Amino acid sequence: MLKINDKAPDFCLPNQDEVEICSRDLAGKWIVLYFYPKDNTPGCTTEACDFTAAMPHFEDMGAVILGVSPDSPKKHRSFIEKQNLGITLLADESTQTAQDFGVWQLKKMCGKEYMGIVRSTFIIDPDGKIQAIWSNVKVKGHSEAVKAKLAELQS
């Protein structure tokens, strides 16, 4: 499991427009990297809309918001258009990045066990180190908590 001050795992994933976004290209920036289970589901939609609404504040703090799920770039594009999202979504179809960050885990629902993404958020500093981690995120108020933590880390 990753800890505060660990170097964040490197990643290169396609976004909703099939443009590859790599952690190395974001060096020197603050990154809010949040993992979510699936496009167009209630909790994931709320989270994406909340981060979109808060985006100007994050941009003012020099931070990039990236959402990651196993959905395809095409599904991400449709989700963005349907919900009018302003954030970048990355397609981790192989789940390798989710595994690298330790958020691809055994889950249970209705007595069935399956592998899936545990909703989690990481703040990565300009040096590529993890400065904050949220696991098993409850969506309500989460983007505000992330924004407050980022402001605290930068002060």
Short mmCIF file of N, CA and C in Angstrom, two decimals:
data_model
loop_
_atom_site.label_atom_id
_atom_site.label_comp_id
_atom_site.label_asym_id
_atom_site.label_seq_id
_atom_site.Cartn_x
_atom_site.Cartn_y
_atom_site.Cartn_z
N MET A 1 0.84 -1.20 0.00
CA MET A 1 0.00 0.00 0.00
C MET A 1 0.89 1.26 0.00
N LEU A 2 0.51 2.22 -0.78
CA LEU A 2 1.27 3.46 -0.87
C LEU A 2 1.06 4.30 0.39
N LYS A 3 2.09 5.07 0.74
CA LYS A 3 2.05 5.92 1.92
C LYS A 3 2.43 7.35 1.55
N ILE A 4 2.15 8.28 2.48
CA ILE A 4 2.56 9.67 2.31
C ILE A 4 4.08 9.71 2.11
N ASN A 5 4.51 10.56 1.19
CA ASN A 5 5.92 10.76 0.81
C ASN A 5 6.50 9.66 -0.09
N ASP A 6 5.71 8.62 -0.40
CA ASP A 6 6.16 7.65 -1.41
C ASP A 6 6.15 8.34 -2.77
N LYS A 7 7.05 7.89 -3.65
CA LYS A 7 7.00 8.38 -5.03
C LYS A 7 5.76 7.75 -5.68
N ALA A 8 4.97 8.58 -6.33
CA ALA A 8 3.77 8.07 -7.00
C ALA A 8 4.19 7.19 -8.18
N PRO A 9 3.49 6.07 -8.39
CA PRO A 9 3.81 5.23 -9.56
C PRO A 9 3.64 6.03 -10.87
N ASP A 10 4.51 5.76 -11.82
CA ASP A 10 4.39 6.41 -13.13
C ASP A 10 3.19 5.83 -13.86
N PHE A 11 2.56 6.65 -14.69
CA PHE A 11 1.46 6.16 -15.51
C PHE A 11 1.44 6.88 -16.85
N CYS A 12 0.90 6.21 -17.84
CA CYS A 12 0.63 6.76 -19.17
C CYS A 12 -0.70 6.15 -19.61
N LEU A 13 -1.73 6.96 -19.68
CA LEU A 13 -3.07 6.46 -20.02
C LEU A 13 -3.73 7.39 -21.03
N PRO A 14 -4.57 6.81 -21.91
CA PRO A 14 -5.30 7.65 -22.85
C PRO A 14 -6.45 8.39 -22.15
N ASN A 15 -6.66 9.65 -22.56
CA ASN A 15 -7.81 10.38 -22.02
C ASN A 15 -9.03 10.17 -22.92
N GLN A 16 -10.08 10.94 -22.66
CA GLN A 16 -11.35 10.81 -23.38
C GLN A 16 -11.21 11.08 -24.88
N ASP A 17 -10.11 11.74 -25.28
CA ASP A 17 -9.88 12.04 -26.70
C ASP A 17 -8.79 11.15 -27.29
N GLU A 18 -8.44 10.07 -26.56
CA GLU A 18 -7.40 9.13 -26.98
C GLU A 18 -6.02 9.78 -27.04
N VAL A 19 -5.83 10.85 -26.27
CA VAL A 19 -4.52 11.49 -26.15
C VAL A 19 -3.86 10.91 -24.91
N GLU A 20 -2.62 10.42 -25.07
CA GLU A 20 -1.93 9.82 -23.95
C GLU A 20 -1.48 10.89 -22.95
N ILE A 21 -1.85 10.71 -21.69
CA ILE A 21 -1.44 11.60 -20.60
C ILE A 21 -0.49 10.80 -19.71
N CYS A 22 0.73 11.32 -19.54
CA CYS A 22 1.74 10.61 -18.75
C CYS A 22 2.15 11.45 -17.55
N SER A 23 2.40 10.77 -16.44
CA SER A 23 2.82 11.47 -15.23
C SER A 23 4.10 12.28 -15.49
N ARG A 24 5.00 11.77 -16.31
CA ARG A 24 6.26 12.49 -16.56
C ARG A 24 6.00 13.86 -17.21
N ASP A 25 4.92 13.97 -17.99
CA ASP A 25 4.58 15.24 -18.64
C ASP A 25 3.98 16.24 -17.66
N LEU A 26 3.60 15.76 -16.48
CA LEU A 26 2.98 16.63 -15.48
C LEU A 26 3.95 17.00 -14.36
N ALA A 27 5.21 16.62 -14.52
CA ALA A 27 6.24 16.94 -13.51
C ALA A 27 6.23 18.45 -13.27
N GLY A 28 6.33 18.83 -11.99
CA GLY A 28 6.33 20.25 -11.65
C GLY A 28 4.95 20.79 -11.34
N LYS A 29 3.92 19.95 -11.49
CA LYS A 29 2.54 20.37 -11.18
C LYS A 29 2.00 19.55 -10.02
N TRP A 30 1.03 20.14 -9.33
CA TRP A 30 0.26 19.39 -8.35
C TRP A 30 -0.77 18.57 -9.12
N ILE A 31 -0.96 17.32 -8.73
CA ILE A 31 -1.94 16.44 -9.40
C ILE A 31 -2.92 15.91 -8.36
N VAL A 32 -4.20 16.06 -8.67
CA VAL A 32 -5.25 15.39 -7.90
C VAL A 32 -5.67 14.21 -8.78
N LEU A 33 -5.29 13.01 -8.36
CA LEU A 33 -5.57 11.80 -9.12
C LEU A 33 -6.62 11.02 -8.36
N TYR A 34 -7.82 10.93 -8.96
CA TYR A 34 -8.87 10.20 -8.25
C TYR A 34 -9.34 9.01 -9.08
N PHE A 35 -9.49 7.89 -8.40
CA PHE A 35 -9.92 6.63 -9.01
C PHE A 35 -11.38 6.41 -8.65
N TYR A 36 -12.17 6.03 -9.65
CA TYR A 36 -13.59 5.78 -9.42
C TYR A 36 -14.00 4.55 -10.22
N PRO A 37 -15.07 3.86 -9.76
CA PRO A 37 -15.42 2.57 -10.39
C PRO A 37 -15.95 2.63 -11.82
N LYS A 38 -16.89 3.54 -12.12
CA LYS A 38 -17.56 3.41 -13.42
C LYS A 38 -18.26 4.71 -13.83
N ASP A 39 -18.13 5.06 -15.11
CA ASP A 39 -18.83 6.23 -15.67
C ASP A 39 -20.34 6.05 -15.57
N ASN A 40 -21.03 7.18 -15.45
CA ASN A 40 -22.50 7.22 -15.49
C ASN A 40 -23.19 6.42 -14.40
N THR A 41 -22.55 6.28 -13.25
CA THR A 41 -23.22 5.70 -12.08
C THR A 41 -23.41 6.85 -11.09
N PRO A 42 -24.38 6.75 -10.18
CA PRO A 42 -24.73 7.91 -9.34
C PRO A 42 -23.56 8.53 -8.56
N GLY A 43 -22.83 7.72 -7.79
CA GLY A 43 -21.73 8.27 -7.00
C GLY A 43 -20.63 8.85 -7.86
N CYS A 44 -20.30 8.15 -8.94
CA CYS A 44 -19.22 8.59 -9.82
C CYS A 44 -19.60 9.87 -10.56
N THR A 45 -20.88 9.99 -10.91
CA THR A 45 -21.36 11.20 -11.58
C THR A 45 -21.28 12.39 -10.62
N THR A 46 -21.73 12.20 -9.39
CA THR A 46 -21.68 13.27 -8.39
C THR A 46 -20.24 13.71 -8.17
N GLU A 47 -19.34 12.74 -8.01
CA GLU A 47 -17.93 13.07 -7.76
C GLU A 47 -17.34 13.86 -8.93
N ALA A 48 -17.59 13.41 -10.16
CA ALA A 48 -17.06 14.09 -11.35
C ALA A 48 -17.64 15.50 -11.48
N CYS A 49 -18.93 15.66 -11.19
CA CYS A 49 -19.57 16.98 -11.26
C CYS A 49 -19.01 17.90 -10.18
N ASP A 50 -18.78 17.37 -8.97
CA ASP A 50 -18.21 18.17 -7.88
C ASP A 50 -16.80 18.64 -8.22
N PHE A 51 -15.98 17.74 -8.77
CA PHE A 51 -14.62 18.13 -9.15
C PHE A 51 -14.66 19.15 -10.30
N THR A 52 -15.60 18.99 -11.23
CA THR A 52 -15.73 19.95 -12.32
C THR A 52 -16.09 21.33 -11.77
N ALA A 53 -17.04 21.37 -10.83
CA ALA A 53 -17.46 22.65 -10.24
C ALA A 53 -16.30 23.32 -9.48
N ALA A 54 -15.45 22.51 -8.86
CA ALA A 54 -14.34 23.05 -8.07
C ALA A 54 -13.09 23.32 -8.91
N MET A 55 -13.14 22.95 -10.18
CA MET A 55 -11.95 23.03 -11.04
C MET A 55 -11.28 24.40 -11.05
N PRO A 56 -12.02 25.51 -11.15
CA PRO A 56 -11.34 26.82 -11.15
C PRO A 56 -10.48 27.04 -9.90
N HIS A 57 -10.95 26.56 -8.74
CA HIS A 57 -10.18 26.71 -7.50
C HIS A 57 -8.89 25.88 -7.58
N PHE A 58 -9.01 24.67 -8.09
CA PHE A 58 -7.82 23.81 -8.22
C PHE A 58 -6.84 24.43 -9.22
N GLU A 59 -7.36 24.96 -10.32
CA GLU A 59 -6.49 25.59 -11.33
C GLU A 59 -5.77 26.79 -10.73
N ASP A 60 -6.48 27.57 -9.88
CA ASP A 60 -5.86 28.72 -9.21
C ASP A 60 -4.70 28.28 -8.33
N MET A 61 -4.78 27.04 -7.82
CA MET A 61 -3.71 26.50 -6.98
C MET A 61 -2.67 25.74 -7.81
N GLY A 62 -2.80 25.79 -9.13
CA GLY A 62 -1.83 25.13 -10.01
C GLY A 62 -1.96 23.63 -10.06
N ALA A 63 -3.16 23.11 -9.79
CA ALA A 63 -3.36 21.66 -9.74
C ALA A 63 -4.16 21.17 -10.95
N VAL A 64 -3.82 19.96 -11.38
CA VAL A 64 -4.51 19.27 -12.46
C VAL A 64 -5.38 18.17 -11.82
N ILE A 65 -6.63 18.06 -12.25
CA ILE A 65 -7.51 17.00 -11.75
C ILE A 65 -7.63 15.93 -12.83
N LEU A 66 -7.34 14.68 -12.44
CA LEU A 66 -7.45 13.55 -13.36
C LEU A 66 -8.29 12.47 -12.71
N GLY A 67 -9.37 12.07 -13.38
CA GLY A 67 -10.19 10.95 -12.92
C GLY A 67 -9.78 9.70 -13.68
N VAL A 68 -9.71 8.56 -12.98
CA VAL A 68 -9.29 7.31 -13.62
C VAL A 68 -10.30 6.22 -13.32
N SER A 69 -10.72 5.51 -14.37
CA SER A 69 -11.56 4.32 -14.21
C SER A 69 -11.20 3.34 -15.32
N PRO A 70 -11.70 2.10 -15.23
CA PRO A 70 -11.41 1.12 -16.28
C PRO A 70 -12.24 1.33 -17.56
N ASP A 71 -13.08 2.36 -17.60
CA ASP A 71 -13.89 2.61 -18.80
C ASP A 71 -13.00 3.02 -19.98
N SER A 72 -13.51 2.83 -21.19
CA SER A 72 -12.77 3.16 -22.41
C SER A 72 -12.79 4.68 -22.65
N PRO A 73 -11.86 5.17 -23.48
CA PRO A 73 -11.90 6.60 -23.85
C PRO A 73 -13.25 7.01 -24.43
N LYS A 74 -13.84 6.13 -25.24
CA LYS A 74 -15.14 6.43 -25.85
C LYS A 74 -16.24 6.60 -24.79
N LYS A 75 -16.25 5.72 -23.78
CA LYS A 75 -17.22 5.84 -22.68
C LYS A 75 -16.98 7.13 -21.90
N HIS A 76 -15.69 7.47 -21.68
CA HIS A 76 -15.35 8.71 -20.98
C HIS A 76 -15.88 9.92 -21.76
N ARG A 77 -15.68 9.93 -23.08
CA ARG A 77 -16.14 11.05 -23.92
C ARG A 77 -17.65 11.22 -23.77
N SER A 78 -18.38 10.11 -23.82
CA SER A 78 -19.85 10.16 -23.72
C SER A 78 -20.27 10.65 -22.32
N PHE A 79 -19.57 10.20 -21.27
CA PHE A 79 -19.84 10.62 -19.89
C PHE A 79 -19.62 12.13 -19.75
N ILE A 80 -18.51 12.62 -20.29
CA ILE A 80 -18.18 14.05 -20.24
C ILE A 80 -19.25 14.87 -20.95
N GLU A 81 -19.67 14.42 -22.13
CA GLU A 81 -20.68 15.16 -22.89
C GLU A 81 -22.04 15.14 -22.20
N LYS A 82 -22.42 13.98 -21.70
CA LYS A 82 -23.72 13.83 -21.03
C LYS A 82 -23.81 14.68 -19.76
N GLN A 83 -22.71 14.73 -18.99
CA GLN A 83 -22.72 15.43 -17.69
C GLN A 83 -22.08 16.83 -17.76
N ASN A 84 -21.63 17.22 -18.96
CA ASN A 84 -21.01 18.53 -19.14
C ASN A 84 -19.80 18.71 -18.20
N LEU A 85 -18.93 17.71 -18.18
CA LEU A 85 -17.77 17.71 -17.29
C LEU A 85 -16.61 18.51 -17.90
N GLY A 86 -15.82 19.14 -17.04
CA GLY A 86 -14.68 19.91 -17.50
C GLY A 86 -13.36 19.25 -17.16
N ILE A 87 -13.40 18.14 -16.44
CA ILE A 87 -12.17 17.48 -16.00
C ILE A 87 -11.70 16.46 -17.05
N THR A 88 -10.47 16.05 -16.91
CA THR A 88 -9.89 15.03 -17.79
C THR A 88 -10.09 13.66 -17.16
N LEU A 89 -10.56 12.72 -17.96
CA LEU A 89 -10.76 11.34 -17.50
C LEU A 89 -9.79 10.43 -18.24
N LEU A 90 -9.14 9.55 -17.49
CA LEU A 90 -8.17 8.62 -18.07
C LEU A 90 -8.73 7.20 -18.08
N ALA A 91 -8.46 6.49 -19.16
CA ALA A 91 -8.95 5.12 -19.34
C ALA A 91 -7.87 4.13 -18.93
N ASP A 92 -8.14 3.41 -17.84
CA ASP A 92 -7.21 2.39 -17.33
C ASP A 92 -7.85 1.02 -17.61
N GLU A 93 -8.01 0.71 -18.90
CA GLU A 93 -8.74 -0.50 -19.29
C GLU A 93 -8.05 -1.78 -18.82
N SER A 94 -6.72 -1.76 -18.69
CA SER A 94 -6.00 -2.95 -18.22
C SER A 94 -6.02 -3.03 -16.69
N THR A 95 -6.40 -1.95 -16.03
CA THR A 95 -6.39 -1.76 -14.57
C THR A 95 -4.97 -1.74 -14.00
N GLN A 96 -3.95 -1.65 -14.83
CA GLN A 96 -2.57 -1.67 -14.34
C GLN A 96 -2.27 -0.49 -13.42
N THR A 97 -2.73 0.70 -13.81
CA THR A 97 -2.48 1.88 -12.97
C THR A 97 -3.21 1.75 -11.64
N ALA A 98 -4.45 1.28 -11.66
CA ALA A 98 -5.20 1.06 -10.43
C ALA A 98 -4.46 0.05 -9.53
N GLN A 99 -3.90 -0.98 -10.15
CA GLN A 99 -3.12 -1.97 -9.38
C GLN A 99 -1.87 -1.32 -8.80
N ASP A 100 -1.17 -0.51 -9.61
CA ASP A 100 0.05 0.15 -9.14
C ASP A 100 -0.22 1.05 -7.94
N PHE A 101 -1.40 1.68 -7.93
CA PHE A 101 -1.77 2.58 -6.82
C PHE A 101 -2.47 1.83 -5.68
N GLY A 102 -2.68 0.52 -5.86
CA GLY A 102 -3.25 -0.29 -4.79
C GLY A 102 -4.76 -0.13 -4.60
N VAL A 103 -5.44 0.38 -5.62
CA VAL A 103 -6.89 0.62 -5.48
C VAL A 103 -7.74 -0.43 -6.21
N TRP A 104 -7.09 -1.38 -6.91
CA TRP A 104 -7.79 -2.50 -7.57
C TRP A 104 -7.84 -3.62 -6.55
N GLN A 105 -9.00 -3.82 -5.94
CA GLN A 105 -9.11 -4.73 -4.80
C GLN A 105 -10.34 -5.61 -4.90
N LEU A 106 -10.34 -6.65 -4.07
CA LEU A 106 -11.50 -7.53 -3.97
C LEU A 106 -12.62 -6.77 -3.28
N LYS A 107 -13.79 -6.75 -3.92
CA LYS A 107 -14.95 -6.05 -3.36
C LYS A 107 -16.10 -7.04 -3.21
N LYS A 108 -17.08 -6.68 -2.40
CA LYS A 108 -18.26 -7.52 -2.19
C LYS A 108 -19.51 -6.69 -2.40
N MET A 109 -20.46 -7.24 -3.15
CA MET A 109 -21.77 -6.60 -3.28
C MET A 109 -22.82 -7.69 -3.44
N CYS A 110 -23.85 -7.61 -2.63
CA CYS A 110 -24.94 -8.60 -2.68
C CYS A 110 -24.39 -10.02 -2.55
N GLY A 111 -23.39 -10.21 -1.70
CA GLY A 111 -22.84 -11.54 -1.47
C GLY A 111 -21.88 -12.04 -2.54
N LYS A 112 -21.70 -11.25 -3.60
CA LYS A 112 -20.77 -11.64 -4.67
C LYS A 112 -19.44 -10.94 -4.48
N GLU A 113 -18.36 -11.68 -4.72
CA GLU A 113 -17.02 -11.09 -4.66
C GLU A 113 -16.54 -10.84 -6.09
N TYR A 114 -15.88 -9.71 -6.27
CA TYR A 114 -15.34 -9.37 -7.60
C TYR A 114 -14.22 -8.36 -7.40
N MET A 115 -13.37 -8.23 -8.41
CA MET A 115 -12.29 -7.24 -8.38
C MET A 115 -12.83 -5.92 -8.95
N GLY A 116 -12.47 -4.84 -8.29
CA GLY A 116 -12.93 -3.53 -8.75
C GLY A 116 -12.14 -2.41 -8.11
N ILE A 117 -12.43 -1.20 -8.53
CA ILE A 117 -11.74 -0.03 -7.99
C ILE A 117 -12.38 0.40 -6.69
N VAL A 118 -11.56 0.58 -5.67
CA VAL A 118 -11.98 1.17 -4.42
C VAL A 118 -11.80 2.68 -4.61
N ARG A 119 -12.90 3.43 -4.50
CA ARG A 119 -12.87 4.87 -4.75
C ARG A 119 -11.81 5.53 -3.85
N SER A 120 -10.79 6.12 -4.49
CA SER A 120 -9.64 6.65 -3.77
C SER A 120 -9.13 7.90 -4.47
N THR A 121 -8.48 8.77 -3.69
CA THR A 121 -7.91 10.00 -4.24
C THR A 121 -6.50 10.20 -3.69
N PHE A 122 -5.61 10.67 -4.56
CA PHE A 122 -4.23 10.96 -4.19
C PHE A 122 -3.90 12.39 -4.59
N ILE A 123 -3.22 13.11 -3.70
CA ILE A 123 -2.62 14.39 -4.10
C ILE A 123 -1.13 14.12 -4.27
N ILE A 124 -0.64 14.45 -5.47
CA ILE A 124 0.77 14.24 -5.81
C ILE A 124 1.41 15.61 -5.98
N ASP A 125 2.54 15.82 -5.31
CA ASP A 125 3.19 17.13 -5.35
C ASP A 125 4.03 17.30 -6.63
N PRO A 126 4.55 18.52 -6.86
CA PRO A 126 5.32 18.77 -8.09
C PRO A 126 6.57 17.90 -8.24
N ASP A 127 7.03 17.30 -7.15
CA ASP A 127 8.19 16.40 -7.21
C ASP A 127 7.78 14.94 -7.44
N GLY A 128 6.47 14.69 -7.60
CA GLY A 128 6.00 13.33 -7.86
C GLY A 128 5.78 12.50 -6.62
N LYS A 129 5.75 13.15 -5.45
CA LYS A 129 5.53 12.41 -4.20
C LYS A 129 4.08 12.55 -3.74
N ILE A 130 3.58 11.47 -3.16
CA ILE A 130 2.20 11.46 -2.66
C ILE A 130 2.16 12.25 -1.35
N GLN A 131 1.26 13.24 -1.30
CA GLN A 131 1.16 14.08 -0.10
C GLN A 131 -0.15 13.88 0.66
N ALA A 132 -1.14 13.23 0.03
CA ALA A 132 -2.40 12.96 0.72
C ALA A 132 -3.06 11.76 0.04
N ILE A 133 -3.75 10.93 0.85
CA ILE A 133 -4.45 9.74 0.34
C ILE A 133 -5.80 9.64 1.03
N TRP A 134 -6.82 9.43 0.23
CA TRP A 134 -8.15 9.09 0.74
C TRP A 134 -8.53 7.74 0.14
N SER A 135 -8.98 6.82 0.99
CA SER A 135 -9.42 5.51 0.51
C SER A 135 -10.86 5.29 0.93
N ASN A 136 -11.60 4.47 0.18
CA ASN A 136 -13.03 4.26 0.46
C ASN A 136 -13.75 5.59 0.59
N VAL A 137 -13.55 6.45 -0.39
CA VAL A 137 -14.08 7.81 -0.38
C VAL A 137 -15.61 7.82 -0.34
N LYS A 138 -16.13 8.67 0.53
CA LYS A 138 -17.55 9.01 0.51
C LYS A 138 -17.64 10.29 -0.32
N VAL A 139 -18.48 10.28 -1.35
CA VAL A 139 -18.48 11.34 -2.35
C VAL A 139 -18.90 12.70 -1.79
N LYS A 140 -19.91 12.73 -0.94
CA LYS A 140 -20.44 14.00 -0.43
C LYS A 140 -19.35 14.80 0.29
N GLY A 141 -19.07 15.99 -0.22
CA GLY A 141 -18.08 16.87 0.40
C GLY A 141 -16.63 16.52 0.10
N HIS A 142 -16.41 15.49 -0.70
CA HIS A 142 -15.03 15.03 -0.93
C HIS A 142 -14.18 16.07 -1.68
N SER A 143 -14.72 16.65 -2.74
CA SER A 143 -13.91 17.61 -3.51
C SER A 143 -13.52 18.80 -2.64
N GLU A 144 -14.40 19.21 -1.73
CA GLU A 144 -14.08 20.31 -0.80
C GLU A 144 -12.94 19.91 0.14
N ALA A 145 -12.99 18.67 0.64
CA ALA A 145 -11.94 18.18 1.54
C ALA A 145 -10.59 18.13 0.81
N VAL A 146 -10.61 17.70 -0.45
CA VAL A 146 -9.37 17.63 -1.25
C VAL A 146 -8.82 19.04 -1.47
N LYS A 147 -9.72 19.96 -1.80
CA LYS A 147 -9.32 21.36 -2.03
C LYS A 147 -8.69 21.96 -0.76
N ALA A 148 -9.31 21.71 0.39
CA ALA A 148 -8.81 22.23 1.67
C ALA A 148 -7.43 21.64 1.98
N LYS A 149 -7.26 20.33 1.73
CA LYS A 149 -5.98 19.67 1.99
C LYS A 149 -4.89 20.22 1.07
N LEU A 150 -5.23 20.44 -0.20
CA LEU A 150 -4.26 20.99 -1.15
C LEU A 150 -3.82 22.38 -0.70
N ALA A 151 -4.77 23.21 -0.28
CA ALA A 151 -4.44 24.56 0.20
C ALA A 151 -3.51 24.47 1.41
N GLU A 152 -3.79 23.55 2.32
CA GLU A 152 -2.97 23.35 3.51
C GLU A 152 -1.55 22.92 3.11
N LEU A 153 -1.45 21.98 2.16
CA LEU A 153 -0.14 21.48 1.72
C LEU A 153 0.69 22.58 1.06
N GLN A 154 0.02 23.50 0.40
CA GLN A 154 0.73 24.57 -0.32
C GLN A 154 1.09 25.76 0.56
N SER A 155 0.50 25.82 1.76
CA SER A 155 0.75 27.01 2.61
C SER A 155 2.04 26.88 3.40
#
